[in-house]
PDB file of C-alpha atoms in Angstrom:
ATOM      1  CA  LYS A 226      53.091 -35.512 -42.716  1.00  0.00           C
ATOM      2  CA  THR A 227      52.349 -31.747 -42.862  1.00  0.00           C
ATOM      3  CA  VAL A 228      49.380 -32.219 -45.195  1.00  0.00           C
ATOM      4  CA  ARG A 229      47.933 -34.824 -42.860  1.00  0.00           C
ATOM      5  CA  SER A 230      48.267 -32.535 -39.783  1.00  0.00           C
ATOM      6  CA  VAL A 231      46.596 -29.681 -41.675  1.00  0.00           C
ATOM      7  CA  GLU A 232      43.808 -32.031 -42.713  1.00  0.00           C
ATOM      8  CA  MET A 233      43.314 -33.197 -39.086  1.00  0.00           C
ATOM      9  CA  HIS A 234      43.293 -29.600 -37.850  1.00  0.00           C
ATOM     10  CA  PHE A 235      40.728 -28.685 -40.495  1.00  0.00           C
ATOM     11  CA  ARG A 236      38.511 -31.625 -39.524  1.00  0.00           C
ATOM     12  CA  HIS A 237      38.631 -30.643 -35.846  1.00  0.00           C
ATOM     13  CA  SER A 238      37.797 -27.024 -36.606  1.00  0.00           C
ATOM     14  CA  THR A 239      34.787 -27.994 -38.687  1.00  0.00           C
ATOM     15  CA  THR A 240      33.381 -30.452 -36.139  1.00  0.00           C
ATOM     16  CA  GLY A 241      31.250 -27.785 -34.472  1.00  0.00           C
ATOM     17  CA  PHE A 242      30.017 -26.541 -37.824  1.00  0.00           C
ATOM     18  CA  VAL A 243      29.138 -30.104 -38.865  1.00  0.00           C
ATOM     19  CA  LEU A 244      27.210 -30.746 -35.664  1.00  0.00           C
ATOM     20  CA  ILE A 245      25.254 -27.520 -36.073  1.00  0.00           C
ATOM     21  CA  ALA A 246      24.532 -28.377 -39.718  1.00  0.00           C
ATOM     22  CA  VAL A 247      23.227 -31.839 -38.747  1.00  0.00           C
ATOM     23  CA  LEU A 248      21.089 -30.335 -36.011  1.00  0.00           C
ATOM     24  CA  LEU A 249      19.660 -27.720 -38.359  1.00  0.00           C
ATOM     25  CA  GLY A 250      18.932 -30.287 -41.038  1.00  0.00           C
ATOM     26  CA  THR A 251      17.022 -32.340 -38.501  1.00  0.00           C
ATOM     27  CA  VAL A 252      15.134 -29.366 -37.110  1.00  0.00           C
ATOM     28  CA  SER A 253      14.209 -27.992 -40.526  1.00  0.00           C
ATOM     29  CA  VAL A 254      12.741 -31.312 -41.624  1.00  0.00           C
ATOM     30  CA  SER A 255      10.963 -31.882 -38.324  1.00  0.00           C
ATOM     31  CA  SER A 256       9.198 -28.552 -38.666  1.00  0.00           C
ATOM     32  CA  GLN A 257       7.883 -29.492 -42.119  1.00  0.00           C
ATOM     33  CA  GLU A 258       6.701 -33.014 -41.323  1.00  0.00           C
ATOM     34  CA  PRO A 259       4.643 -34.442 -38.482  1.00  0.00           C
ATOM     35  CA  ASN A 260       6.567 -36.044 -35.622  1.00  0.00           C
ATOM     36  CA  ASP A 261       7.797 -39.282 -37.136  1.00  0.00           C
ATOM     37  CA  ASP A 262      10.875 -40.728 -35.456  1.00  0.00           C
ATOM     38  CA  THR A 263      11.882 -42.842 -38.454  1.00  0.00           C
ATOM     39  CA  ARG A 264      11.727 -39.824 -40.740  1.00  0.00           C
ATOM     40  CA  LEU A 265      13.826 -37.744 -38.362  1.00  0.00           C
ATOM     41  CA  SER A 266      16.471 -40.417 -37.953  1.00  0.00           C
ATOM     42  CA  ARG A 267      16.638 -40.908 -41.718  1.00  0.00           C
ATOM     43  CA  VAL A 268      17.048 -37.165 -42.316  1.00  0.00           C
ATOM     44  CA  ALA A 269      19.733 -36.942 -39.622  1.00  0.00           C
ATOM     45  CA  GLN A 270      21.608 -39.850 -41.191  1.00  0.00           C
ATOM     46  CA  GLU A 271      21.332 -38.307 -44.664  1.00  0.00           C
ATOM     47  CA  THR A 272      22.516 -34.921 -43.415  1.00  0.00           C
ATOM     48  CA  PHE A 273      25.449 -36.446 -41.560  1.00  0.00           C
ATOM     49  CA  LYS A 274      26.331 -38.555 -44.636  1.00  0.00           C
ATOM     50  CA  ASP A 275      26.154 -35.458 -46.854  1.00  0.00           C
ATOM     51  CA  VAL A 276      28.398 -33.482 -44.507  1.00  0.00           C
ATOM     52  CA  SER A 277      30.932 -36.303 -44.147  1.00  0.00           C
ATOM     53  CA  ASP A 278      30.971 -36.909 -47.941  1.00  0.00           C
ATOM     54  CA  THR A 279      31.503 -33.189 -48.540  1.00  0.00           C
ATOM     55  CA  ILE A 280      34.435 -33.136 -46.104  1.00  0.00           C
ATOM     56  CA  ALA A 281      35.971 -36.296 -47.575  1.00  0.00           C
ATOM     57  CA  ASN A 282      35.507 -35.578 -51.306  1.00  0.00           C
ATOM     58  CA  SER A 283      35.623 -31.817 -51.701  1.00  0.00           C
ATOM     59  CA  ASN A 284      38.709 -29.744 -52.384  1.00  0.00           C
ATOM     60  CA  GLN A 285      37.202 -26.909 -50.360  1.00  0.00           C
ATOM     61  CA  PRO A 286      34.938 -28.624 -47.835  1.00  0.00           C
ATOM     62  CA  PHE A 287      34.489 -25.620 -45.560  1.00  0.00           C
ATOM     63  CA  THR A 288      33.378 -23.416 -48.451  1.00  0.00           C
ATOM     64  CA  ASP A 289      31.023 -26.121 -49.726  1.00  0.00           C
ATOM     65  CA  LEU A 290      29.517 -26.681 -46.282  1.00  0.00           C
ATOM     66  CA  GLN A 291      29.143 -22.961 -45.848  1.00  0.00           C
ATOM     67  CA  THR A 292      27.356 -22.740 -49.184  1.00  0.00           C
ATOM     68  CA  LYS A 293      24.984 -25.605 -48.327  1.00  0.00           C
ATOM     69  CA  TYR A 294      24.295 -24.872 -44.666  1.00  0.00           C
ATOM     70  CA  GLY A 295      25.512 -21.292 -44.145  1.00  0.00           C
ATOM     71  CA  ALA A 296      22.086 -19.662 -44.142  1.00  0.00           C
ATOM     72  CA  ALA A 297      20.708 -22.197 -41.681  1.00  0.00           C
ATOM     73  CA  VAL A 298      23.724 -21.828 -39.385  1.00  0.00           C
ATOM     74  CA  LYS A 299      23.369 -18.033 -39.561  1.00  0.00           C
ATOM     75  CA  LYS A 300      19.687 -18.235 -38.609  1.00  0.00           C
ATOM     76  CA  PHE A 301      20.548 -20.664 -35.831  1.00  0.00           C
ATOM     77  CA  GLY A 302      23.246 -18.328 -34.494  1.00  0.00           C
ATOM     78  CA  ILE A 303      20.992 -15.267 -34.633  1.00  0.00           C
ATOM     79  CA  GLY A 304      18.218 -17.210 -32.910  1.00  0.00           C
ATOM     80  CA  ALA A 305      20.598 -18.442 -30.223  1.00  0.00           C
ATOM     81  CA  ALA A 306      21.969 -14.947 -29.595  1.00  0.00           C
ATOM     82  CA  THR A 307      18.472 -13.459 -29.491  1.00  0.00           C
ATOM     83  CA  GLY A 308      17.316 -16.173 -27.103  1.00  0.00           C
ATOM     84  CA  TYR A 309      20.306 -15.586 -24.853  1.00  0.00           C
ATOM     85  CA  VAL A 310      19.730 -11.831 -24.705  1.00  0.00           C
ATOM     86  CA  ALA A 311      15.990 -12.250 -24.106  1.00  0.00           C
ATOM     87  CA  GLY A 312      16.625 -14.816 -21.375  1.00  0.00           C
ATOM     88  CA  TYR A 313      19.170 -12.546 -19.720  1.00  0.00           C
ATOM     89  CA  ALA A 314      16.740  -9.602 -19.800  1.00  0.00           C
ATOM     90  CA  VAL A 315      13.905 -11.697 -18.356  1.00  0.00           C
ATOM     91  CA  LYS A 316      16.230 -12.994 -15.643  1.00  0.00           C
ATOM     92  CA  ARG A 317      17.294  -9.484 -14.645  1.00  0.00           C
ATOM     93  CA  LEU A 318      13.679  -8.278 -14.682  1.00  0.00           C
ATOM     94  CA  ALA A 319      12.539 -11.242 -12.589  1.00  0.00           C
ATOM     95  CA  ILE A 320      15.307 -10.632 -10.058  1.00  0.00           C
ATOM     96  CA  SER A 321      14.333  -6.945  -9.843  1.00  0.00           C
ATOM     97  CA  VAL A 322      10.676  -7.842  -9.300  1.00  0.00           C
ATOM     98  CA  ILE A 323      11.617 -10.379  -6.622  1.00  0.00           C
ATOM     99  CA  LYS A 324      13.769  -7.784  -4.861  1.00  0.00           C
ATOM    100  CA  ALA A 325      10.981  -5.187  -4.975  1.00  0.00           C
ATOM    101  CA  VAL A 326       8.374  -7.621  -3.634  1.00  0.00           C
ATOM    102  CA  SER A 327      10.748  -8.816  -0.891  1.00  0.00           C
ATOM    103  CA  LEU A 328      11.569  -5.253   0.136  1.00  0.00           C
ATOM    104  CA  GLY A 329       7.878  -4.356   0.188  1.00  0.00           C
ATOM    105  CA  ALA A 330       7.063  -7.395   2.325  1.00  0.00           C
ATOM    106  CA  ALA A 331       9.906  -6.564   4.725  1.00  0.00           C
ATOM    107  CA  ALA A 332       8.771  -2.934   4.956  1.00  0.00           C
ATOM    108  CA  PHE A 333       5.217  -4.062   5.668  1.00  0.00           C
ATOM    109  CA  ALA A 334       6.449  -6.469   8.359  1.00  0.00           C
ATOM    110  CA  VAL A 335       8.432  -3.664  10.008  1.00  0.00           C
ATOM    111  CA  ALA A 336       5.358  -1.405   9.840  1.00  0.00           C
ATOM    112  CA  VAL A 337       3.236  -4.082  11.523  1.00  0.00           C
ATOM    113  CA  LEU A 338       5.852  -4.702  14.220  1.00  0.00           C
ATOM    114  CA  THR A 339       6.176  -1.001  15.007  1.00  0.00           C
ATOM    115  CA  GLY A 340       2.398  -0.539  15.110  1.00  0.00           C
ATOM    116  CA  LEU A 341       2.013   1.643  12.036  1.00  0.00           C
ATOM    117  CA  THR A 342      -0.295  -0.892  10.377  1.00  0.00           C
ATOM    118  CA  GLY A 343      -2.326  -3.839  11.533  1.00  0.00           C
ATOM    119  CA  LYS A 344      -4.888  -4.362  14.263  1.00  0.00           C
ATOM    120  CA  ASP A 345      -3.351  -1.819  16.652  1.00  0.00           C
ATOM    121  CA  ALA A 346      -2.440   0.720  13.983  1.00  0.00           C
ATOM    122  CA  VAL A 347      -1.449   4.229  14.904  1.00  0.00           C
ATOM    123  CA  THR A 348      -4.187   6.580  13.786  1.00  0.00           C
ATOM    124  CA  VAL A 349      -3.837  10.224  12.885  1.00  0.00           C
ATOM    125  CA  ASP A 350      -5.646  11.218  16.060  1.00  0.00           C
ATOM    126  CA  ARG A 351      -3.242   9.167  18.149  1.00  0.00           C
ATOM    127  CA  LEU A 352      -0.273  10.768  16.403  1.00  0.00           C
ATOM    128  CA  ARG A 353      -1.754  14.212  16.962  1.00  0.00           C
ATOM    129  CA  LYS A 354      -2.241  13.393  20.651  1.00  0.00           C
ATOM    130  CA  GLN A 355       1.380  12.251  20.974  1.00  0.00           C
ATOM    131  CA  ALA A 356       2.593  15.437  19.248  1.00  0.00           C
ATOM    132  CA  ASN A 357       0.521  17.577  21.643  1.00  0.00           C
ATOM    133  CA  GLU A 358       1.952  15.712  24.627  1.00  0.00           C
ATOM    134  CA  ALA A 359       5.496  16.257  23.339  1.00  0.00           C
ATOM    135  CA  SER A 360       4.878  19.972  22.796  1.00  0.00           C
ATOM    136  CA  ASN A 361       3.420  20.236  26.331  1.00  0.00           C
ATOM    137  CA  VAL A 362       6.625  18.715  27.726  1.00  0.00           C
ATOM    138  CA  VAL A 363       8.729  21.231  25.775  1.00  0.00           C
ATOM    139  CA  VAL A 364       6.553  24.118  26.965  1.00  0.00           C
ATOM    140  CA  ARG A 365       6.891  22.986  30.608  1.00  0.00           C
ATOM    141  CA  LEU A 366      10.697  22.810  30.219  1.00  0.00           C
ATOM    142  CA  LEU A 367      11.076  26.232  28.579  1.00  0.00           C
ATOM    143  CA  ASP A 368       8.305  28.213  30.351  1.00  0.00           C
ATOM    144  CA  TYR A 369      10.259  29.930  33.131  1.00  0.00           C
ATOM    145  CA  ASP A 370       7.624  32.480  34.123  1.00  0.00           C
ATOM    146  CA  GLY A 371       4.830  29.871  34.427  1.00  0.00           C
ATOM    147  CA  ASP A 372       2.250  31.515  32.145  1.00  0.00           C
ATOM    148  CA  GLY A 373       1.863  28.417  29.910  1.00  0.00           C
ATOM    149  CA  LYS A 374       3.499  30.018  26.861  1.00  0.00           C
ATOM    150  CA  VAL A 375       7.085  30.196  25.645  1.00  0.00           C
ATOM    151  CA  GLU A 376       7.851  33.871  25.038  1.00  0.00           C
ATOM    152  CA  TRP A 377      10.924  36.090  24.583  1.00  0.00           C
ATOM    153  CA  SER A 378      11.175  36.611  28.319  1.00  0.00           C
ATOM    154  CA  ASP A 379      11.425  32.831  28.784  1.00  0.00           C
ATOM    155  CA  LEU A 380      14.161  32.610  26.158  1.00  0.00           C
ATOM    156  CA  ARG A 381      16.077  35.504  27.840  1.00  0.00           C
ATOM    157  CA  GLU A 382      15.873  33.628  31.152  1.00  0.00           C
ATOM    158  CA  LEU A 383      17.153  30.461  29.411  1.00  0.00           C
ATOM    159  CA  ALA A 384      20.110  32.421  27.986  1.00  0.00           C
ATOM    160  CA  ARG A 385      20.863  33.980  31.419  1.00  0.00           C
ATOM    161  CA  ARG A 386      20.830  30.548  33.098  1.00  0.00           C
ATOM    162  CA  ALA A 387      23.063  29.092  30.384  1.00  0.00           C
ATOM    163  CA  GLU A 388      25.496  31.992  30.870  1.00  0.00           C
ATOM    164  CA  ARG A 389      25.611  31.381  34.642  1.00  0.00           C
ATOM    165  CA  ALA A 390      26.244  27.671  34.055  1.00  0.00           C
ATOM    166  CA  VAL A 391      29.128  28.465  31.736  1.00  0.00           C
ATOM    167  CA  LEU A 392      30.634  30.978  34.186  1.00  0.00           C
ATOM    168  CA  LYS A 393      30.271  28.645  37.173  1.00  0.00           C
ATOM    169  CA  GLY A 394      31.933  25.814  35.287  1.00  0.00           C
ATOM    170  CA  ASN A 395      34.859  28.008  34.137  1.00  0.00           C
ATOM    171  CA  LEU A 396      34.044  27.183  30.516  1.00  0.00           C
ATOM    172  CA  PRO A 397      35.431  29.588  27.895  1.00  0.00           C
ATOM    173  CA  PHE A 398      33.033  31.633  25.746  1.00  0.00           C
ATOM    174  CA  THR A 399      35.165  31.292  22.631  1.00  0.00           C
ATOM    175  CA  LEU A 400      36.964  28.423  21.141  1.00  0.00           C
TER     176      LEU A 400
END
């Protein structure tokens, strides 16, 4: 009973190897011959028969299968791993490109909505005009002597008014 359970366990563990060996036998023949379905099915049957005969008749079936199909399985495994890594890299690159394009499109849409680009785009002259208007407002707020310029005398007057506001409000000078 123990020998039979070991034999069943061995057969189950080699099932994946057998399937890969059959697949590789079919693929290797199909790459050498033109596409002929009868030829492919015959090769697949012969490969499967060879694998099953090796398992049934050999004292060391795993070693024999490894000797016959080991190189092909190794190439298949390396090809599968390489394909997986390349696919993963392409996927990550594609996702990065999609994110960059989406972000660029969103940034452009925001620029159009705010008027930085498009038909009514803000020009440099318009920006310069807005900056001049803002500086004129600041000058009007800080020019206490009315000469059109912010000078030290204006800043002294600002400090004196701030001091009076603090004293009137009973606010402490220190923390």
